XYZ file of C-alpha atoms in Angstrom:
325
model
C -23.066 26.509 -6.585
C -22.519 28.930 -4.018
C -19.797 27.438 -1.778
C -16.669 25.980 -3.631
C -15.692 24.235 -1.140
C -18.613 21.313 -1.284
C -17.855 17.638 -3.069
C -20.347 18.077 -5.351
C -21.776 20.713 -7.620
C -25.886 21.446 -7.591
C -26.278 18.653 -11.008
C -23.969 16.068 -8.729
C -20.629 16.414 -9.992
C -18.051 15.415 -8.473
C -16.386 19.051 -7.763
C -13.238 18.118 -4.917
C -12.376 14.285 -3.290
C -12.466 15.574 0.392
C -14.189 12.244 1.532
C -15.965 9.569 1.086
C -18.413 10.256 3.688
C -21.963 10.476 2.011
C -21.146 10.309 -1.607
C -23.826 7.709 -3.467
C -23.074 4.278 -4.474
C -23.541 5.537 -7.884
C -21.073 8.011 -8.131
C -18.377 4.902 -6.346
C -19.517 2.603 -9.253
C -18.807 5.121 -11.711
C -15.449 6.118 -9.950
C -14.433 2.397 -10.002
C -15.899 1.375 -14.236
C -13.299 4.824 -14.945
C -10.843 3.248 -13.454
C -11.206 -0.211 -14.989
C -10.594 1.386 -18.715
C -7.022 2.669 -17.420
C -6.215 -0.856 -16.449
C -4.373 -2.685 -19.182
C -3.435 -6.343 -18.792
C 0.188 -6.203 -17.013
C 1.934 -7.424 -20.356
C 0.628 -4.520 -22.253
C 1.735 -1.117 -21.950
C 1.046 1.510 -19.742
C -2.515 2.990 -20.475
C -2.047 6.500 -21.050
C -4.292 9.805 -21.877
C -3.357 13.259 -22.681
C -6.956 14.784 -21.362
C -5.282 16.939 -18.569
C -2.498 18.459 -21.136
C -1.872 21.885 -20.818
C -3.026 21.581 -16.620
C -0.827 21.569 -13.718
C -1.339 19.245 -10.811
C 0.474 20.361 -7.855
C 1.430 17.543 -4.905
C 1.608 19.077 -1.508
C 2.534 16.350 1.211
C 2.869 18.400 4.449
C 2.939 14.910 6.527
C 6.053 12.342 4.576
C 5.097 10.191 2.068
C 6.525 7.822 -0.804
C 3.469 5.658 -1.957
C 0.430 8.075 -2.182
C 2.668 11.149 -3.902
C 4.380 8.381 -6.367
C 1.122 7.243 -7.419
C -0.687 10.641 -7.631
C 2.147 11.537 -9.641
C 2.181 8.890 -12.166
C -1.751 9.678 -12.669
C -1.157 13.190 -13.304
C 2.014 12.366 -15.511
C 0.395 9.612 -17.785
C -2.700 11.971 -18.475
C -0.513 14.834 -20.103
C -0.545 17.140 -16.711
C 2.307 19.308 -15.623
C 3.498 17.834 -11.826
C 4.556 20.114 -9.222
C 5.968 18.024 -6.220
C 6.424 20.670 -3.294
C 9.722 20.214 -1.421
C 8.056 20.807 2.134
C 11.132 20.285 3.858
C 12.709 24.171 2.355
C 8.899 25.620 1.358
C 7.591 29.036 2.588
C 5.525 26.969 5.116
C 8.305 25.973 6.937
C 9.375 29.911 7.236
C 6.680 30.468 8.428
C 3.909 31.123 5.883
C 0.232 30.117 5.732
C -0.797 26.922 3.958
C -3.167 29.086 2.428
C -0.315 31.680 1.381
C 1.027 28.889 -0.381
C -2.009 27.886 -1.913
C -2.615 31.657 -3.533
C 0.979 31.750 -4.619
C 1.094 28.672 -6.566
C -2.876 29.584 -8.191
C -1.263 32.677 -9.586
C 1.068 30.305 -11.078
C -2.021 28.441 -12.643
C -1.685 25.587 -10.993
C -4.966 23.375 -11.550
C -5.634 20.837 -9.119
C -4.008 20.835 -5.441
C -3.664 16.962 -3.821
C -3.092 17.680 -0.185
C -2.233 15.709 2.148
C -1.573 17.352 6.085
C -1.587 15.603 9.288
C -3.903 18.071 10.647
C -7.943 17.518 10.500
C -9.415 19.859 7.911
C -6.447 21.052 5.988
C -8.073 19.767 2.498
C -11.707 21.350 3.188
C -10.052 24.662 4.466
C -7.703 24.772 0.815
C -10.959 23.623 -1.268
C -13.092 26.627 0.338
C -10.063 29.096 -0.291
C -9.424 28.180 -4.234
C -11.032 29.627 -7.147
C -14.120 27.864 -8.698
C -11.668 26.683 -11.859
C -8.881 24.684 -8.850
C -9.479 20.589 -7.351
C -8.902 20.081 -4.477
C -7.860 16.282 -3.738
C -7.818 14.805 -0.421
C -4.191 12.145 -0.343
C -4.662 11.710 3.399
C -5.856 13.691 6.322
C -4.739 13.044 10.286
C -6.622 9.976 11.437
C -10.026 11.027 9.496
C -9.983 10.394 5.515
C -8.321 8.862 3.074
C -10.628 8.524 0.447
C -8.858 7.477 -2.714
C -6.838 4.602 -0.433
C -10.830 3.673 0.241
C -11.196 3.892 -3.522
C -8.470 1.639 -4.410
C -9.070 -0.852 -1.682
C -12.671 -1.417 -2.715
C -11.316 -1.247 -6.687
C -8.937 -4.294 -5.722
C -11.711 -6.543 -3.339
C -14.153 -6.090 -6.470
C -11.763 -6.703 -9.386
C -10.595 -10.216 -7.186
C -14.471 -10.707 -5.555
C -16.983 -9.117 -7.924
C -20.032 -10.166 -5.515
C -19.517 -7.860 -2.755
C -22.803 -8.429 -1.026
C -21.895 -12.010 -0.214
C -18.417 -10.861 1.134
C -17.035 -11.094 4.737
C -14.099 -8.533 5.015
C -12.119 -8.317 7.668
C -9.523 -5.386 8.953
C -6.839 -5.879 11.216
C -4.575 -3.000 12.979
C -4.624 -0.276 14.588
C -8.408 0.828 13.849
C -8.884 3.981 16.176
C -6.151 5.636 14.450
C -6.307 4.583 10.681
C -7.429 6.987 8.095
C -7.501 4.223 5.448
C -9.747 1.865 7.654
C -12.339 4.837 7.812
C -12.428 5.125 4.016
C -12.191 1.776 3.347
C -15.372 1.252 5.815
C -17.387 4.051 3.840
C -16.582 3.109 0.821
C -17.224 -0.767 1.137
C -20.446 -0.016 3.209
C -21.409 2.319 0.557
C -20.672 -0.174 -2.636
C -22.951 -2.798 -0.363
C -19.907 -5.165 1.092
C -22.117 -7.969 3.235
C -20.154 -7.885 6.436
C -17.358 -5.387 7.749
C -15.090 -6.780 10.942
C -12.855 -4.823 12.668
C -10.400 -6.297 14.628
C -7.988 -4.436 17.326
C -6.318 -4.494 20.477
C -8.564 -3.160 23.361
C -6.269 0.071 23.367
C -6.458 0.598 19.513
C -10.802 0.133 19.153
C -12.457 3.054 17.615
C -15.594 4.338 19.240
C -17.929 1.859 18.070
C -19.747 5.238 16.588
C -17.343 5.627 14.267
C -18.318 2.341 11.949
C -22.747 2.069 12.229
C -23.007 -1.412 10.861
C -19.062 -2.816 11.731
C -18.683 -5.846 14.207
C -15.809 -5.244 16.301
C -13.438 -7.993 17.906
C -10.187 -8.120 20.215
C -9.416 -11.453 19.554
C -7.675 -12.210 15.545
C -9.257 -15.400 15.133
C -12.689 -14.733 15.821
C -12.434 -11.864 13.124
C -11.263 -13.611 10.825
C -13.266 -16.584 10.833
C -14.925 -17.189 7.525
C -13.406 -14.018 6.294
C -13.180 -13.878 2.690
C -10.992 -10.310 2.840
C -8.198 -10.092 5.417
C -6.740 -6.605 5.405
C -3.843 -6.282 8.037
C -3.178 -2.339 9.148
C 0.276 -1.027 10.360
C 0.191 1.118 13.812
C -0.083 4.543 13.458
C 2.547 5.212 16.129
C 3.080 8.572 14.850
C -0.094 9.827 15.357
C -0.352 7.959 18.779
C 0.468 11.046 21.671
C 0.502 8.109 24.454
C 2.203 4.987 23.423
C 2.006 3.263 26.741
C -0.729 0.798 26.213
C 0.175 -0.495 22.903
C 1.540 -3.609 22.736
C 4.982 -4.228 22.003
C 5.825 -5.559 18.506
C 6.466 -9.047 19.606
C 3.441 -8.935 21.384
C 1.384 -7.260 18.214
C 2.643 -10.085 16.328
C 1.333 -12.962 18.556
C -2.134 -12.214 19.156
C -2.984 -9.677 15.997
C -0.434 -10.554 13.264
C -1.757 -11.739 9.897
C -0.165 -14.859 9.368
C -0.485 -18.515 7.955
C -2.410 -20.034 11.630
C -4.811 -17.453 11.859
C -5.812 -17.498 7.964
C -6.800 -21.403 8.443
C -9.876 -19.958 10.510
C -10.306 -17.623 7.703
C -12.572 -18.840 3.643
C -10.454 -21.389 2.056
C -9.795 -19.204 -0.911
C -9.360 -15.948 1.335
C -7.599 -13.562 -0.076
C -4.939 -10.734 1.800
C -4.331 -6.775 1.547
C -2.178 -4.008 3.619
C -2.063 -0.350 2.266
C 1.759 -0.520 3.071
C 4.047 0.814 4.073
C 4.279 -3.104 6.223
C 6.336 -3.661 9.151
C 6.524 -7.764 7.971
C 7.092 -9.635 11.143
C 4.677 -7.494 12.987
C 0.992 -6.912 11.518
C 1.615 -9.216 8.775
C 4.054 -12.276 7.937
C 5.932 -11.614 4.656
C 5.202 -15.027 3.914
C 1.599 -13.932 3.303
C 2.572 -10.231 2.043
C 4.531 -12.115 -0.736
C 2.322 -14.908 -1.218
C -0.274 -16.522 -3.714
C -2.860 -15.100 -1.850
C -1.763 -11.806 -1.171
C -3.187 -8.891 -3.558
C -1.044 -5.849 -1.993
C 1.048 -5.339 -5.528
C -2.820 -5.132 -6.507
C -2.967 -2.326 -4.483
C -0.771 -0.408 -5.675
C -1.470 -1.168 -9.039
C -5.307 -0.130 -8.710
C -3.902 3.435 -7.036
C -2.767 4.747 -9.845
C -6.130 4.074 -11.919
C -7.794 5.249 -9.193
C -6.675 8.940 -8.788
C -6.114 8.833 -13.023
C -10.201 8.179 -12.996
C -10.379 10.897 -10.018
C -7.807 13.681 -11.574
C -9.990 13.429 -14.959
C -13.310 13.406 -13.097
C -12.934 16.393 -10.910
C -10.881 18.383 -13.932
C -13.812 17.609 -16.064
C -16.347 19.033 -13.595
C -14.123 22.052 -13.041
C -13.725 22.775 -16.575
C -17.257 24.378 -16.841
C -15.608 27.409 -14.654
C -12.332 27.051 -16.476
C -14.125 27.905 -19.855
C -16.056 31.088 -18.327
């Protein structure tokens, strides 16, 4: 393989997790069965492995966040690895230096894998063509384009709770045009054969219907969700909005595009609910419905860590073969 910075090697390993754009519903399945074996019934202990011991994962969140570098830090913890969380906030990068500075620093300390997460477009391909053929690159979130192993998860927790994705109606709520986890969750549900994909948003907030080949896209909540086995309410990306002007206010939001007990009666009588957090309850969902019977967001979270366990061994594995040269 000439380029380190591709997914996959030239025998169709998985090399990096950069996205999930164009990887094969094989390689998902396969992603999603490693998963399942680090998944223990919640009253038994904490499924743990010591296949990364002697490795050092090293989290670097450029752009805040609790959630993603807690659970990529559990993974890496409860399969042996060494955890480097990088203190942004007082790093080199902040002085002034290079992401990729950093990057060559810390692989002269042997560090293994790299998750990255930036809120600039390309950061995680840029570090994965830089590193040496034996260093992971793993993408925890990328501007408003990727977010693969929030994809992963989402698609772990609709199959675990609706094992017949075909016959599926999923529907996603939220800011769309903005929302890194709606694109992976679209490619990796398309991908894994999901029967119908809605996206539902306020005229200001729709992606370019480019964006999602195959998606239905609605401005109005209850024609979305009608029939909708899979209701997944998104929060606004306000942060990565540079115009604010045309969104609507939160009161507003909550009226015509909030998740909430009306709107689910149009919805499959056993429909179930999601949100990648972090939730503004009140606005794009009720907490009502977050906290419910129906509601699989501790799910989520749950599934995240198995996910990026099954993705930390996976891409270690592949990268051992240049490890052991």
């Amino acid at each position: 393989m000439s380029d380190s910075g591709q997914q996959l090697t030239a025998a169709g390993e998985l090399r990096h997790l950069l996205t999930l754009e164009g990887l094969s519903r094989e390689l998902l399945m396969q992603i999603l069965d490693d998963a399942e074996q680090f998944l223990a019934p919640p009253t038994q202990q904490v499924v743990r492995s010591r296949v990364l011991s002697g490795l050092t994962v090293a989290n670097l969140f450029f752009e805040p966040s609790t959630r993603t570098r807690a659970s990529f830090e559990l993974a890496a913890g409860r399969l042996g690895a060494d955890v480097l969380n990088l203190d942004v906030s007082t790093s080199s990068r902040i002085k002034g230096e290079s992401i990729l500075d950093t990057i060559y620093t810390l692989q002269a300390m042997q560090v293994d894998s790299f998750v990255v997460r930036d809120a600039a477009a390309g950061v995680p391909q840029m570090i994965a063509n830089a590193v040496r053929p034996g260093v992971c690159v793993l993408n925890a979130g990328e501007a408003t384009v990727a977010h693969p192993t929030q994809g992963l998860l989402d698609a772990l927790t609709i199959r675990r709770a609706r094992p017949d994705l075909a016959s599926l109606k999923i529907c996603i709520v939220g800011d769309i045009a903005h929302s890194r986890v709606a694109r992976s969750a679209v490619q990796a549900l398309m991908t894994l054969g999901a029967g119908s994909i809605r996206l539902v948003a306020p005229p200001s907030l729709q992606p370019d219907a480019g964006l999602y080949p195959g998606a239905a896209l609605y401005d109005n909540i209850e024609q979305g969700i009608a029939g909708a086995h899979i209701v997944m309410a998104l929060r606004i990306q306000r942060e990565r909005i540079a115009d604010h002007d045309d969104i609507p206010d939160s009161e507003t939001y909550a009226q015509r595009f909030g998740v909430n007990p009306h709107n689910l009666k149009g919805a499959d009588d056993d429909v179930l609910v999601m949100h990648p957090g972090p939730m503004n309850r009140g606005v794009e969902i009720d907490g009502g419905v977050a906290d419910g019977p129906r509601s699989l967001v501790t799910e989520q979270v749950r599934n995240g860590v198995a996910i990026r366990m099954a993705l930390l061994e996976r891409v270690n594995r592949t990268a051992s073969q240049w490890r052991d040269t």
